[in-house]
């Protein structure tokens, strides 16, 4: 613990993704202090106070990977590459959610691990081979017994949700063939700092990875990153290609460049994170100023995309339903509920935006391109979006 330095305090927060039923609006929510810290030794950035996986990922989990075309297309594209380049006989996905990735493969080719049974049920019904389990050494042993080793492990936006990284990678070593490949995809810390997207931090995102930090922890398990691909997904993600360390491993330029760029930006130094924390404070006051100005003019503001990320912003900036009337979202499990903490109602997205709405706070800013395309009529008619990244503004 003494290697960890706190650098950012995002205040008291409710659990993101813990959307409240309307009749439970008076119920006291579970809250925690959202503090972000930097480990001087490993260079990993993580949140200080964490909850058990069982508390966050259970049979009421509302997140669906298939809710965005961007994600579906990204998984499709990667699946083609995997089939053509690596030709695996068996693929394991950690955090298979509603099957957005594994659905691109034949049923007998994949194994999915998804602890949230309400979501895992979706792929099981489709006859995919999925387990409602947390990723752990025990789960890896179970997979080994049931299926033998796999040639490829894929995990998108999941490993950063698991506190005990040592156990995660130990388990990978159990199931992965000696020559197998582990592809790990998660939001990039460098992009988070560059774009001031402090809302990447919330209870589920225990880590926001840099290549540097990930490399250090993987090394302890004899695993090595040999290639890094930059993706636009979730406001800038990295797709890390990892192998078991052997003498013959060839590190590609993309990996060397990623490390070089991260060091140049200062991801190995606490001063960089302290500067980021100052920018976050400024971002908060600028966003509040924009919203207050609009409210003074009696403008109606709504939200688009009831994201977990938005929970961090709303509660950090103390924005409630006096400012944002409601959020729209396409996810059935979130509709007719309330945003955690701020208690802003979430309504079903029906396609037609209320003509009285002139300002929309972009909760799902990471799908800006997709949303702007979908809402081109609203934009053409003069409708505006409010975003906090890279700096708060009306666009
Ligand atoms: P996402 O940003 O993926 O995740 P998180 O909750 O982890 O921050 O969530 C996107 C949310 O936005 C999800 O609830 C679906 C919703 N959404 C829409 O309502 N309409 C859209 O067009 C898109 C792309 C997303």
mmCIF file of C-alpha atoms and ligand atoms in Angstrom:
data_model
loop_
_atom_site.group_PDB
_atom_site.id
_atom_site.type_symbol
_atom_site.label_atom_id
_atom_site.label_comp_id
_atom_site.label_asym_id
_atom_site.label_seq_id
_atom_site.Cartn_x
_atom_site.Cartn_y
_atom_site.Cartn_z
ATOM 1 C CA UNK A 1 0.000 0.000 0.000
ATOM 2 C CA UNK A 2 2.797 2.440 0.763
ATOM 3 C CA UNK A 3 3.753 2.470 -2.916
ATOM 4 C CA UNK A 4 0.365 3.876 -3.809
ATOM 5 C CA UNK A 5 -0.161 7.629 -4.019
ATOM 6 C CA UNK A 6 -3.677 9.096 -4.118
ATOM 7 C CA UNK A 7 -3.925 11.769 -6.786
ATOM 8 C CA UNK A 8 -7.607 12.270 -7.584
ATOM 9 C CA UNK A 9 -10.661 12.579 -5.339
ATOM 10 C CA UNK A 10 -13.964 12.239 -7.220
ATOM 11 C CA UNK A 11 -16.064 12.545 -4.080
ATOM 12 C CA UNK A 12 -18.728 10.309 -2.598
ATOM 13 C CA UNK A 13 -20.261 8.079 -5.236
ATOM 14 C CA UNK A 14 -23.007 5.463 -5.467
ATOM 15 C CA UNK A 15 -22.325 2.169 -7.255
ATOM 16 C CA UNK A 16 -22.510 2.841 -10.988
ATOM 17 C CA UNK A 17 -24.811 0.417 -12.844
ATOM 18 C CA UNK A 18 -26.921 0.195 -9.682
ATOM 19 C CA UNK A 19 -29.950 1.785 -11.319
ATOM 20 C CA UNK A 20 -32.754 2.382 -8.837
ATOM 21 C CA UNK A 21 -36.339 1.286 -9.279
ATOM 22 C CA UNK A 22 -38.604 4.360 -9.169
ATOM 23 C CA UNK A 23 -40.330 3.177 -6.001
ATOM 24 C CA UNK A 24 -36.951 2.815 -4.290
ATOM 25 C CA UNK A 25 -35.942 6.447 -4.782
ATOM 26 C CA UNK A 26 -35.916 7.065 -1.025
ATOM 27 C CA UNK A 27 -33.821 3.992 -0.258
ATOM 28 C CA UNK A 28 -30.351 4.718 1.107
ATOM 29 C CA UNK A 29 -27.777 3.803 -1.508
ATOM 30 C CA UNK A 30 -24.461 2.146 -0.872
ATOM 31 C CA UNK A 31 -21.835 4.866 -1.292
ATOM 32 C CA UNK A 32 -18.062 5.029 -1.320
ATOM 33 C CA UNK A 33 -15.231 7.532 -1.691
ATOM 34 C CA UNK A 34 -13.952 7.442 -5.263
ATOM 35 C CA UNK A 35 -10.240 8.027 -4.929
ATOM 36 C CA UNK A 36 -7.762 7.205 -7.679
ATOM 37 C CA UNK A 37 -4.152 6.250 -6.979
ATOM 38 C CA UNK A 38 -0.868 5.592 -8.774
ATOM 39 C CA UNK A 39 1.480 2.787 -7.830
ATOM 40 C CA UNK A 40 5.059 4.082 -7.988
ATOM 41 C CA UNK A 41 6.468 0.592 -8.460
ATOM 42 C CA UNK A 42 4.108 -1.172 -10.887
ATOM 43 C CA UNK A 43 2.906 2.104 -12.516
ATOM 44 C CA UNK A 44 -0.642 0.788 -12.328
ATOM 45 C CA UNK A 45 -3.464 3.288 -11.804
ATOM 46 C CA UNK A 46 -6.379 2.006 -9.746
ATOM 47 C CA UNK A 47 -9.231 3.105 -7.506
ATOM 48 C CA UNK A 48 -8.632 2.917 -3.775
ATOM 49 C CA UNK A 49 -11.933 1.624 -2.388
ATOM 50 C CA UNK A 50 -13.314 -1.457 -4.046
ATOM 51 C CA UNK A 51 -16.339 -3.723 -3.746
ATOM 52 C CA UNK A 52 -16.537 -7.477 -4.099
ATOM 53 C CA UNK A 53 -17.224 -8.864 -7.589
ATOM 54 C CA UNK A 54 -20.414 -10.445 -6.208
ATOM 55 C CA UNK A 55 -21.747 -7.030 -5.240
ATOM 56 C CA UNK A 56 -21.128 -5.576 -8.715
ATOM 57 C CA UNK A 57 -21.576 -8.478 -11.111
ATOM 58 C CA UNK A 58 -24.599 -10.570 -10.267
ATOM 59 C CA UNK A 59 -27.952 -11.639 -11.680
ATOM 60 C CA UNK A 60 -29.238 -8.072 -12.079
ATOM 61 C CA UNK A 61 -26.392 -6.685 -14.194
ATOM 62 C CA UNK A 62 -27.853 -4.160 -16.665
ATOM 63 C CA UNK A 63 -25.009 -3.790 -19.205
ATOM 64 C CA UNK A 64 -25.369 -5.286 -22.697
ATOM 65 C CA UNK A 65 -22.443 -5.303 -25.145
ATOM 66 C CA UNK A 66 -24.836 -5.584 -28.087
ATOM 67 C CA UNK A 67 -26.392 -2.160 -27.445
ATOM 68 C CA UNK A 68 -24.046 -0.384 -29.810
ATOM 69 C CA UNK A 69 -23.295 -0.953 -33.472
ATOM 70 C CA UNK A 70 -19.750 0.259 -32.816
ATOM 71 C CA UNK A 71 -19.119 -2.668 -30.451
ATOM 72 C CA UNK A 72 -20.828 -5.224 -32.700
ATOM 73 C CA UNK A 73 -18.749 -4.087 -35.687
ATOM 74 C CA UNK A 74 -15.521 -4.044 -33.702
ATOM 75 C CA UNK A 75 -16.096 -7.634 -32.507
ATOM 76 C CA UNK A 76 -17.002 -8.721 -36.043
ATOM 77 C CA UNK A 77 -13.844 -7.205 -37.479
ATOM 78 C CA UNK A 78 -11.611 -8.788 -34.851
ATOM 79 C CA UNK A 79 -13.297 -12.175 -35.291
ATOM 80 C CA UNK A 80 -12.424 -12.156 -39.003
ATOM 81 C CA UNK A 81 -8.789 -11.403 -38.193
ATOM 82 C CA UNK A 82 -8.701 -14.158 -35.577
ATOM 83 C CA UNK A 83 -10.182 -16.714 -37.993
ATOM 84 C CA UNK A 84 -7.855 -15.798 -40.858
ATOM 85 C CA UNK A 85 -4.623 -15.123 -39.003
ATOM 86 C CA UNK A 86 -4.602 -17.310 -35.910
ATOM 87 C CA UNK A 87 -7.024 -20.094 -36.929
ATOM 88 C CA UNK A 88 -7.659 -21.174 -33.330
ATOM 89 C CA UNK A 89 -9.301 -24.530 -32.606
ATOM 90 C CA UNK A 90 -10.667 -23.257 -29.297
ATOM 91 C CA UNK A 91 -11.312 -19.701 -28.066
ATOM 92 C CA UNK A 92 -12.119 -18.653 -24.532
ATOM 93 C CA UNK A 93 -13.759 -15.311 -23.826
ATOM 94 C CA UNK A 94 -13.626 -13.832 -20.334
ATOM 95 C CA UNK A 95 -16.652 -11.585 -19.799
ATOM 96 C CA UNK A 96 -18.726 -12.862 -22.728
ATOM 97 C CA UNK A 97 -21.754 -10.728 -21.718
ATOM 98 C CA UNK A 98 -24.638 -11.242 -24.166
ATOM 99 C CA UNK A 99 -22.426 -12.929 -26.762
ATOM 100 C CA UNK A 100 -21.594 -9.930 -28.977
ATOM 101 C CA UNK A 101 -18.130 -11.438 -29.654
ATOM 102 C CA UNK A 102 -18.659 -15.213 -29.511
ATOM 103 C CA UNK A 103 -21.676 -15.039 -31.801
ATOM 104 C CA UNK A 104 -19.196 -14.480 -34.648
ATOM 105 C CA UNK A 105 -17.909 -18.035 -34.258
ATOM 106 C CA UNK A 106 -19.272 -21.550 -34.593
ATOM 107 C CA UNK A 107 -20.748 -22.766 -31.320
ATOM 108 C CA UNK A 108 -18.227 -25.560 -30.806
ATOM 109 C CA UNK A 109 -15.289 -23.165 -31.244
ATOM 110 C CA UNK A 110 -15.914 -20.956 -28.224
ATOM 111 C CA UNK A 111 -16.226 -21.035 -24.457
ATOM 112 C CA UNK A 112 -17.645 -18.009 -22.655
ATOM 113 C CA UNK A 113 -17.196 -17.006 -19.033
ATOM 114 C CA UNK A 114 -19.811 -14.569 -17.725
ATOM 115 C CA UNK A 115 -20.571 -14.272 -14.016
ATOM 116 C CA UNK A 116 -23.793 -12.267 -14.447
ATOM 117 C CA UNK A 117 -26.290 -15.082 -14.849
ATOM 118 C CA UNK A 118 -29.060 -12.861 -16.252
ATOM 119 C CA UNK A 119 -26.746 -12.017 -19.168
ATOM 120 C CA UNK A 120 -25.099 -15.426 -19.479
ATOM 121 C CA UNK A 121 -28.573 -16.938 -19.879
ATOM 122 C CA UNK A 122 -28.854 -15.180 -23.252
ATOM 123 C CA UNK A 123 -25.903 -17.082 -24.758
ATOM 124 C CA UNK A 124 -26.789 -20.335 -23.024
ATOM 125 C CA UNK A 125 -30.252 -20.178 -24.627
ATOM 126 C CA UNK A 126 -28.554 -19.856 -28.009
ATOM 127 C CA UNK A 127 -26.652 -23.063 -27.176
ATOM 128 C CA UNK A 128 -23.269 -21.385 -26.761
ATOM 129 C CA UNK A 129 -20.930 -23.034 -24.314
ATOM 130 C CA UNK A 130 -20.969 -20.478 -21.486
ATOM 131 C CA UNK A 131 -20.294 -20.681 -17.782
ATOM 132 C CA UNK A 132 -21.853 -18.390 -15.203
ATOM 133 C CA UNK A 133 -18.623 -18.015 -13.223
ATOM 134 C CA UNK A 134 -16.084 -15.410 -12.126
ATOM 135 C CA UNK A 135 -12.699 -15.695 -13.796
ATOM 136 C CA UNK A 136 -10.363 -17.346 -11.284
ATOM 137 C CA UNK A 137 -7.823 -20.140 -10.910
ATOM 138 C CA UNK A 138 -10.682 -22.505 -9.990
ATOM 139 C CA UNK A 139 -12.645 -21.579 -13.102
ATOM 140 C CA UNK A 140 -9.514 -22.107 -15.222
ATOM 141 C CA UNK A 141 -9.070 -25.572 -13.710
ATOM 142 C CA UNK A 142 -12.705 -26.379 -14.491
ATOM 143 C CA UNK A 143 -12.207 -25.296 -18.123
ATOM 144 C CA UNK A 144 -9.085 -27.432 -18.339
ATOM 145 C CA UNK A 145 -10.997 -30.476 -17.101
ATOM 146 C CA UNK A 146 -13.990 -29.884 -19.372
ATOM 147 C CA UNK A 147 -12.204 -28.758 -22.551
ATOM 148 C CA UNK A 148 -8.442 -28.970 -22.314
ATOM 149 C CA UNK A 149 -6.231 -25.959 -23.204
ATOM 150 C CA UNK A 150 -7.308 -23.196 -25.596
ATOM 151 C CA UNK A 151 -5.355 -21.472 -28.405
ATOM 152 C CA UNK A 152 -6.774 -18.035 -27.845
ATOM 153 C CA UNK A 153 -8.127 -16.111 -24.882
ATOM 154 C CA UNK A 154 -9.996 -12.871 -25.555
ATOM 155 C CA UNK A 155 -11.233 -10.378 -23.023
ATOM 156 C CA UNK A 156 -12.659 -6.923 -23.707
ATOM 157 C CA UNK A 157 -13.481 -4.423 -20.972
ATOM 158 C CA UNK A 158 -13.405 -7.043 -18.262
ATOM 159 C CA UNK A 159 -9.901 -7.598 -16.861
ATOM 160 C CA UNK A 160 -9.831 -3.995 -15.575
ATOM 161 C CA UNK A 161 -12.914 -4.921 -13.500
ATOM 162 C CA UNK A 162 -11.085 -7.610 -11.518
ATOM 163 C CA UNK A 163 -9.076 -6.560 -8.484
ATOM 164 C CA UNK A 164 -6.739 -9.516 -8.138
ATOM 165 C CA UNK A 165 -4.726 -9.304 -11.342
ATOM 166 C CA UNK A 166 -2.233 -11.897 -10.115
ATOM 167 C CA UNK A 167 -4.995 -14.476 -9.926
ATOM 168 C CA UNK A 168 -6.328 -13.398 -13.368
ATOM 169 C CA UNK A 169 -3.006 -14.034 -15.082
ATOM 170 C CA UNK A 170 -2.225 -17.175 -13.120
ATOM 171 C CA UNK A 171 -5.554 -18.525 -14.392
ATOM 172 C CA UNK A 172 -4.702 -17.496 -17.970
ATOM 173 C CA UNK A 173 -1.468 -19.472 -17.722
ATOM 174 C CA UNK A 174 -3.465 -22.567 -16.739
ATOM 175 C CA UNK A 175 -5.746 -22.579 -19.798
ATOM 176 C CA UNK A 176 -3.572 -21.072 -22.526
ATOM 177 C CA UNK A 177 -1.548 -23.303 -24.836
ATOM 178 C CA UNK A 178 2.229 -22.732 -24.784
ATOM 179 C CA UNK A 179 1.994 -21.036 -28.213
ATOM 180 C CA UNK A 180 -1.423 -19.534 -27.579
ATOM 181 C CA UNK A 181 -2.376 -15.865 -27.715
ATOM 182 C CA UNK A 182 -4.155 -13.751 -25.131
ATOM 183 C CA UNK A 183 -5.854 -10.637 -26.521
ATOM 184 C CA UNK A 184 -6.821 -8.101 -23.891
ATOM 185 C CA UNK A 185 -8.724 -4.926 -24.671
ATOM 186 C CA UNK A 186 -9.443 -2.082 -22.269
ATOM 187 C CA UNK A 187 -9.632 1.738 -22.213
ATOM 188 C CA UNK A 188 -6.230 3.394 -22.486
ATOM 189 C CA UNK A 189 -4.936 5.428 -19.565
ATOM 190 C CA UNK A 190 -3.026 7.683 -21.959
ATOM 191 C CA UNK A 191 -6.246 8.578 -23.823
ATOM 192 C CA UNK A 192 -8.086 9.039 -20.521
ATOM 193 C CA UNK A 193 -5.514 11.601 -19.375
ATOM 194 C CA UNK A 194 -5.252 13.307 -22.762
ATOM 195 C CA UNK A 195 -9.039 13.674 -23.065
ATOM 196 C CA UNK A 196 -9.761 14.375 -19.383
ATOM 197 C CA UNK A 197 -12.252 11.510 -19.301
ATOM 198 C CA UNK A 198 -12.149 11.133 -15.536
ATOM 199 C CA UNK A 199 -15.476 9.312 -15.759
ATOM 200 C CA UNK A 200 -13.536 6.200 -16.787
ATOM 201 C CA UNK A 201 -13.110 5.835 -13.033
ATOM 202 C CA UNK A 202 -15.937 4.225 -11.073
ATOM 203 C CA UNK A 203 -16.378 1.193 -8.848
ATOM 204 C CA UNK A 204 -16.294 -1.348 -11.701
ATOM 205 C CA UNK A 205 -13.240 0.139 -13.389
ATOM 206 C CA UNK A 206 -10.794 -0.855 -10.696
ATOM 207 C CA UNK A 207 -7.925 -0.197 -13.120
ATOM 208 C CA UNK A 208 -7.434 1.971 -16.169
ATOM 209 C CA UNK A 209 -4.461 0.322 -17.834
ATOM 210 C CA UNK A 210 -1.380 1.738 -19.448
ATOM 211 C CA UNK A 211 0.884 -0.504 -21.518
ATOM 212 C CA UNK A 212 3.567 0.215 -18.930
ATOM 213 C CA UNK A 213 1.560 -0.920 -15.911
ATOM 214 C CA UNK A 214 0.127 -3.937 -17.640
ATOM 215 C CA UNK A 215 3.553 -4.991 -18.912
ATOM 216 C CA UNK A 216 4.948 -4.894 -15.374
ATOM 217 C CA UNK A 217 2.267 -7.092 -13.874
ATOM 218 C CA UNK A 218 2.210 -9.537 -16.799
ATOM 219 C CA UNK A 219 5.978 -10.014 -16.504
ATOM 220 C CA UNK A 220 5.512 -11.451 -13.016
ATOM 221 C CA UNK A 221 3.530 -14.219 -14.679
ATOM 222 C CA UNK A 222 5.914 -14.798 -17.538
ATOM 223 C CA UNK A 223 3.496 -13.208 -19.969
ATOM 224 C CA UNK A 224 4.610 -10.608 -22.473
ATOM 225 C CA UNK A 225 2.874 -7.975 -24.603
ATOM 226 C CA UNK A 226 4.255 -8.212 -28.151
ATOM 227 C CA UNK A 227 1.853 -5.934 -30.022
ATOM 228 C CA UNK A 228 -0.440 -3.013 -29.167
ATOM 229 C CA UNK A 229 -3.277 -1.858 -31.378
ATOM 230 C CA UNK A 230 -4.980 1.498 -30.818
ATOM 231 C CA UNK A 231 -8.764 1.452 -31.057
ATOM 232 C CA UNK A 232 -11.322 4.249 -31.048
ATOM 233 C CA UNK A 233 -13.603 2.134 -28.838
ATOM 234 C CA UNK A 234 -14.666 3.668 -25.500
ATOM 235 C CA UNK A 235 -12.876 6.927 -26.220
ATOM 236 C CA UNK A 236 -9.542 5.241 -26.998
ATOM 237 C CA UNK A 237 -8.684 1.706 -26.021
ATOM 238 C CA UNK A 238 -5.652 -0.488 -26.423
ATOM 239 C CA UNK A 239 -5.808 -4.010 -27.721
ATOM 240 C CA UNK A 240 -2.839 -5.863 -26.230
ATOM 241 C CA UNK A 241 -1.540 -9.047 -27.864
ATOM 242 C CA UNK A 242 0.123 -11.204 -25.234
ATOM 243 C CA UNK A 243 2.063 -14.484 -25.311
ATOM 244 C CA UNK A 244 3.743 -16.756 -22.853
ATOM 245 C CA UNK A 245 7.328 -15.597 -22.659
ATOM 246 C CA UNK A 246 9.746 -17.694 -24.680
ATOM 247 C CA UNK A 247 13.124 -16.826 -26.191
ATOM 248 C CA UNK A 248 11.608 -16.641 -29.640
ATOM 249 C CA UNK A 249 9.078 -13.915 -28.840
ATOM 250 C CA UNK A 250 9.427 -10.949 -31.195
ATOM 251 C CA UNK A 251 8.308 -7.607 -29.856
ATOM 252 C CA UNK A 252 6.597 -5.605 -32.580
ATOM 253 C CA UNK A 253 7.185 -1.915 -33.164
ATOM 254 C CA UNK A 254 3.656 -1.040 -32.045
ATOM 255 C CA UNK A 255 4.531 -2.241 -28.546
ATOM 256 C CA UNK A 256 7.823 -0.325 -28.423
ATOM 257 C CA UNK A 257 6.082 2.824 -29.698
ATOM 258 C CA UNK A 258 3.276 2.545 -27.133
ATOM 259 C CA UNK A 259 5.795 2.373 -24.279
ATOM 260 C CA UNK A 260 7.826 5.242 -25.725
ATOM 261 C CA UNK A 261 4.758 7.453 -26.069
ATOM 262 C CA UNK A 262 3.536 6.688 -22.545
ATOM 263 C CA UNK A 263 6.920 7.548 -21.048
ATOM 264 C CA UNK A 264 7.128 10.708 -23.132
ATOM 265 C CA UNK A 265 3.714 11.779 -21.793
ATOM 266 C CA UNK A 266 4.875 10.961 -18.274
ATOM 267 C CA UNK A 267 2.692 7.999 -17.321
ATOM 268 C CA UNK A 268 5.589 6.765 -15.170
ATOM 269 C CA UNK A 269 5.577 9.926 -13.003
ATOM 270 C CA UNK A 270 3.208 11.081 -10.262
ATOM 271 C CA UNK A 271 3.513 14.731 -11.396
ATOM 272 C CA UNK A 272 1.597 13.851 -14.599
ATOM 273 C CA UNK A 273 -1.309 12.497 -12.556
ATOM 274 C CA UNK A 274 -1.348 15.531 -10.271
ATOM 275 C CA UNK A 275 -1.646 17.781 -13.324
ATOM 276 C CA UNK A 276 -4.497 15.603 -14.579
ATOM 277 C CA UNK A 277 -6.280 15.986 -11.232
ATOM 278 C CA UNK A 278 -6.065 19.776 -11.585
ATOM 279 C CA UNK A 279 -7.560 19.587 -15.067
ATOM 280 C CA UNK A 280 -10.406 17.458 -13.696
ATOM 281 C CA UNK A 281 -11.252 20.117 -11.084
ATOM 282 C CA UNK A 282 -11.298 22.743 -13.838
ATOM 283 C CA UNK A 283 -13.479 20.500 -16.004
ATOM 284 C CA UNK A 284 -16.004 20.219 -13.165
ATOM 285 C CA UNK A 285 -16.359 23.960 -12.698
ATOM 286 C CA UNK A 286 -16.570 24.597 -16.454
ATOM 287 C CA UNK A 287 -19.302 21.988 -16.926
ATOM 288 C CA UNK A 288 -21.301 23.417 -14.030
ATOM 289 C CA UNK A 289 -20.971 26.913 -15.496
ATOM 290 C CA UNK A 290 -22.301 25.764 -18.890
ATOM 291 C CA UNK A 291 -25.265 23.982 -17.338
ATOM 292 C CA UNK A 292 -26.101 26.857 -14.982
ATOM 293 C CA UNK A 293 -26.080 29.355 -17.859
ATOM 294 C CA UNK A 294 -28.540 27.222 -19.810
ATOM 295 C CA UNK A 295 -30.807 26.732 -16.824
ATOM 296 C CA UNK A 296 -30.830 30.472 -16.188
ATOM 297 C CA UNK A 297 -32.274 30.789 -19.696
ATOM 298 C CA UNK A 298 -34.848 28.116 -18.800
ATOM 299 C CA UNK A 299 -33.490 25.679 -21.349
ATOM 300 C CA UNK A 300 -34.547 22.057 -21.065
ATOM 301 C CA UNK A 301 -31.603 19.665 -20.876
ATOM 302 C CA UNK A 302 -31.797 15.902 -21.198
ATOM 303 C CA UNK A 303 -29.135 13.173 -21.156
ATOM 304 C CA UNK A 304 -28.292 10.621 -23.868
ATOM 305 C CA UNK A 305 -26.897 7.229 -22.802
ATOM 306 C CA UNK A 306 -27.398 6.345 -19.122
ATOM 307 C CA UNK A 307 -23.815 5.150 -18.843
ATOM 308 C CA UNK A 308 -21.997 4.008 -15.740
ATOM 309 C CA UNK A 309 -19.472 6.709 -16.621
ATOM 310 C CA UNK A 310 -22.154 9.409 -16.376
ATOM 311 C CA UNK A 311 -22.721 8.397 -12.755
ATOM 312 C CA UNK A 312 -19.189 9.584 -11.922
ATOM 313 C CA UNK A 313 -19.751 12.951 -13.630
ATOM 314 C CA UNK A 314 -23.234 13.579 -12.209
ATOM 315 C CA UNK A 315 -22.238 12.809 -8.639
ATOM 316 C CA UNK A 316 -18.850 14.529 -8.789
ATOM 317 C CA UNK A 317 -20.417 17.690 -10.256
ATOM 318 C CA UNK A 318 -23.577 17.353 -8.122
ATOM 319 C CA UNK A 319 -25.938 17.438 -11.095
ATOM 320 C CA UNK A 320 -29.497 16.230 -10.457
ATOM 321 C CA UNK A 321 -32.944 16.289 -12.069
ATOM 322 C CA UNK A 322 -33.268 20.018 -11.492
ATOM 323 C CA UNK A 323 -30.673 20.376 -14.251
ATOM 324 C CA UNK A 324 -31.137 17.280 -16.423
ATOM 325 C CA UNK A 325 -34.806 16.278 -16.789
ATOM 326 C CA UNK A 326 -34.168 12.691 -17.839
ATOM 327 C CA UNK A 327 -31.762 10.355 -19.656
ATOM 328 C CA UNK A 328 -32.654 8.347 -22.742
ATOM 329 C CA UNK A 329 -31.274 4.849 -23.161
ATOM 330 C CA UNK A 330 -31.844 1.876 -25.444
ATOM 331 C CA UNK A 331 -31.178 -0.721 -22.711
ATOM 332 C CA UNK A 332 -34.379 -2.322 -21.455
ATOM 333 C CA UNK A 333 -32.841 -3.063 -18.043
ATOM 334 C CA UNK A 334 -32.110 0.651 -17.424
ATOM 335 C CA UNK A 335 -35.413 2.095 -18.659
ATOM 336 C CA UNK A 336 -37.916 3.455 -16.132
ATOM 337 C CA UNK A 337 -35.262 3.410 -13.448
ATOM 338 C CA UNK A 338 -33.279 6.230 -11.840
ATOM 339 C CA UNK A 339 -29.623 7.125 -12.300
ATOM 340 C CA UNK A 340 -27.655 6.127 -9.160
ATOM 341 C CA UNK A 341 -27.111 9.002 -6.735
ATOM 342 C CA UNK A 342 -28.455 11.809 -8.887
ATOM 343 C CA UNK A 343 -31.804 9.989 -9.238
ATOM 344 C CA UNK A 344 -32.412 11.390 -12.723
ATOM 345 C CA UNK A 345 -35.107 9.268 -14.430
ATOM 346 C CA UNK A 346 -34.140 7.070 -17.391
ATOM 347 C CA UNK A 347 -36.648 6.829 -20.224
ATOM 348 C CA UNK A 348 -36.848 4.505 -23.173
ATOM 349 C CA UNK A 349 -35.204 5.814 -26.311
ATOM 350 C CA UNK A 350 -37.931 5.690 -28.948
ATOM 351 C CA UNK A 351 -36.133 7.292 -31.873
ATOM 352 C CA UNK A 352 -37.942 10.638 -31.949
ATOM 353 C CA UNK A 353 -36.404 13.277 -29.735
ATOM 354 C CA UNK A 354 -38.768 15.761 -28.077
ATOM 355 C CA UNK A 355 -38.778 18.850 -30.303
ATOM 356 C CA UNK A 356 -38.611 21.082 -27.206
ATOM 357 C CA UNK A 357 -35.201 19.665 -26.327
ATOM 358 C CA UNK A 358 -32.377 21.843 -27.580
ATOM 359 C CA UNK A 359 -29.567 20.595 -25.354
ATOM 360 C CA UNK A 360 -28.494 17.012 -24.703
ATOM 361 C CA UNK A 361 -25.797 16.003 -22.261
ATOM 362 C CA UNK A 362 -23.824 13.226 -23.928
ATOM 363 C CA UNK A 363 -23.514 10.428 -21.372
ATOM 364 C CA UNK A 364 -22.361 7.934 -24.001
ATOM 365 C CA UNK A 365 -19.679 10.273 -25.399
ATOM 366 C CA UNK A 366 -17.659 7.190 -26.333
ATOM 367 C CA UNK A 367 -20.273 6.467 -29.019
ATOM 368 C CA UNK A 368 -20.372 10.068 -30.234
ATOM 369 C CA UNK A 369 -19.858 9.151 -33.906
ATOM 370 C CA UNK A 370 -22.608 6.535 -33.863
ATOM 371 C CA UNK A 371 -24.993 8.825 -31.970
ATOM 372 C CA UNK A 372 -24.329 11.917 -34.108
ATOM 373 C CA UNK A 373 -25.064 9.845 -37.195
ATOM 374 C CA UNK A 374 -28.282 8.546 -35.658
ATOM 375 C CA UNK A 375 -29.347 12.037 -34.584
ATOM 376 C CA UNK A 376 -28.386 13.933 -37.704
ATOM 377 C CA UNK A 377 -31.948 15.294 -38.046
ATOM 378 C CA UNK A 378 -31.812 16.721 -34.493
ATOM 379 C CA UNK A 379 -28.426 18.296 -35.223
ATOM 380 C CA UNK A 380 -29.625 19.660 -38.594
ATOM 381 C CA UNK A 381 -32.564 21.293 -36.834
ATOM 382 C CA UNK A 382 -30.195 23.136 -34.509
ATOM 383 C CA UNK A 383 -30.136 20.656 -31.623
ATOM 384 C CA UNK A 384 -26.964 20.780 -29.519
ATOM 385 C CA UNK A 385 -24.997 18.313 -27.444
ATOM 386 C CA UNK A 386 -23.067 19.078 -24.259
ATOM 387 C CA UNK A 387 -19.887 17.149 -23.643
ATOM 388 C CA UNK A 388 -17.203 17.232 -20.961
ATOM 389 C CA UNK A 389 -14.416 15.830 -23.132
ATOM 390 C CA UNK A 390 -11.718 16.919 -23.877
ATOM 391 C CA UNK A 391 -13.019 20.119 -22.226
ATOM 392 C CA UNK A 392 -16.619 21.020 -21.374
ATOM 393 C CA UNK A 393 -18.432 22.594 -24.298
ATOM 394 C CA UNK A 394 -21.614 22.781 -26.353
ATOM 395 C CA UNK A 395 -21.259 21.188 -29.775
HETATM 396 P P1 LIG B 1 -21.171 2.315 -22.362
HETATM 397 O O1 LIG B 1 -20.572 3.620 -22.665
HETATM 398 O O2 LIG B 1 -20.799 1.206 -23.238
HETATM 399 O O3 LIG B 1 -20.779 1.855 -20.947
HETATM 400 P P2 LIG B 1 -20.705 2.234 -19.456
HETATM 401 O O4 LIG B 1 -22.104 2.070 -18.924
HETATM 402 O O5 LIG B 1 -19.806 1.151 -19.029
HETATM 403 O O6 LIG B 1 -20.154 3.598 -19.197
HETATM 404 O O7 LIG B 1 -22.749 2.435 -22.338
HETATM 405 C C1 LIG B 1 -23.428 3.017 -23.384
HETATM 406 C C2 LIG B 1 -24.846 3.263 -22.934
HETATM 407 O O8 LIG B 1 -25.479 4.128 -23.855
HETATM 408 C C3 LIG B 1 -25.683 2.004 -22.872
HETATM 409 O O9 LIG B 1 -26.550 2.068 -21.756
HETATM 410 C C4 LIG B 1 -26.488 2.042 -24.158
HETATM 411 C C5 LIG B 1 -26.630 3.510 -24.395
HETATM 412 N N1 LIG B 1 -26.741 3.897 -25.813
HETATM 413 C C6 LIG B 1 -27.939 4.465 -26.255
HETATM 414 O O10 LIG B 1 -28.901 4.624 -25.493
HETATM 415 N N2 LIG B 1 -28.033 4.823 -27.575
HETATM 416 C C7 LIG B 1 -27.002 4.643 -28.446
HETATM 417 O O11 LIG B 1 -27.120 4.986 -29.628
HETATM 418 C C8 LIG B 1 -25.780 4.071 -27.962
HETATM 419 C C9 LIG B 1 -24.618 3.880 -28.882
HETATM 420 C C10 LIG B 1 -25.702 3.725 -26.641
#
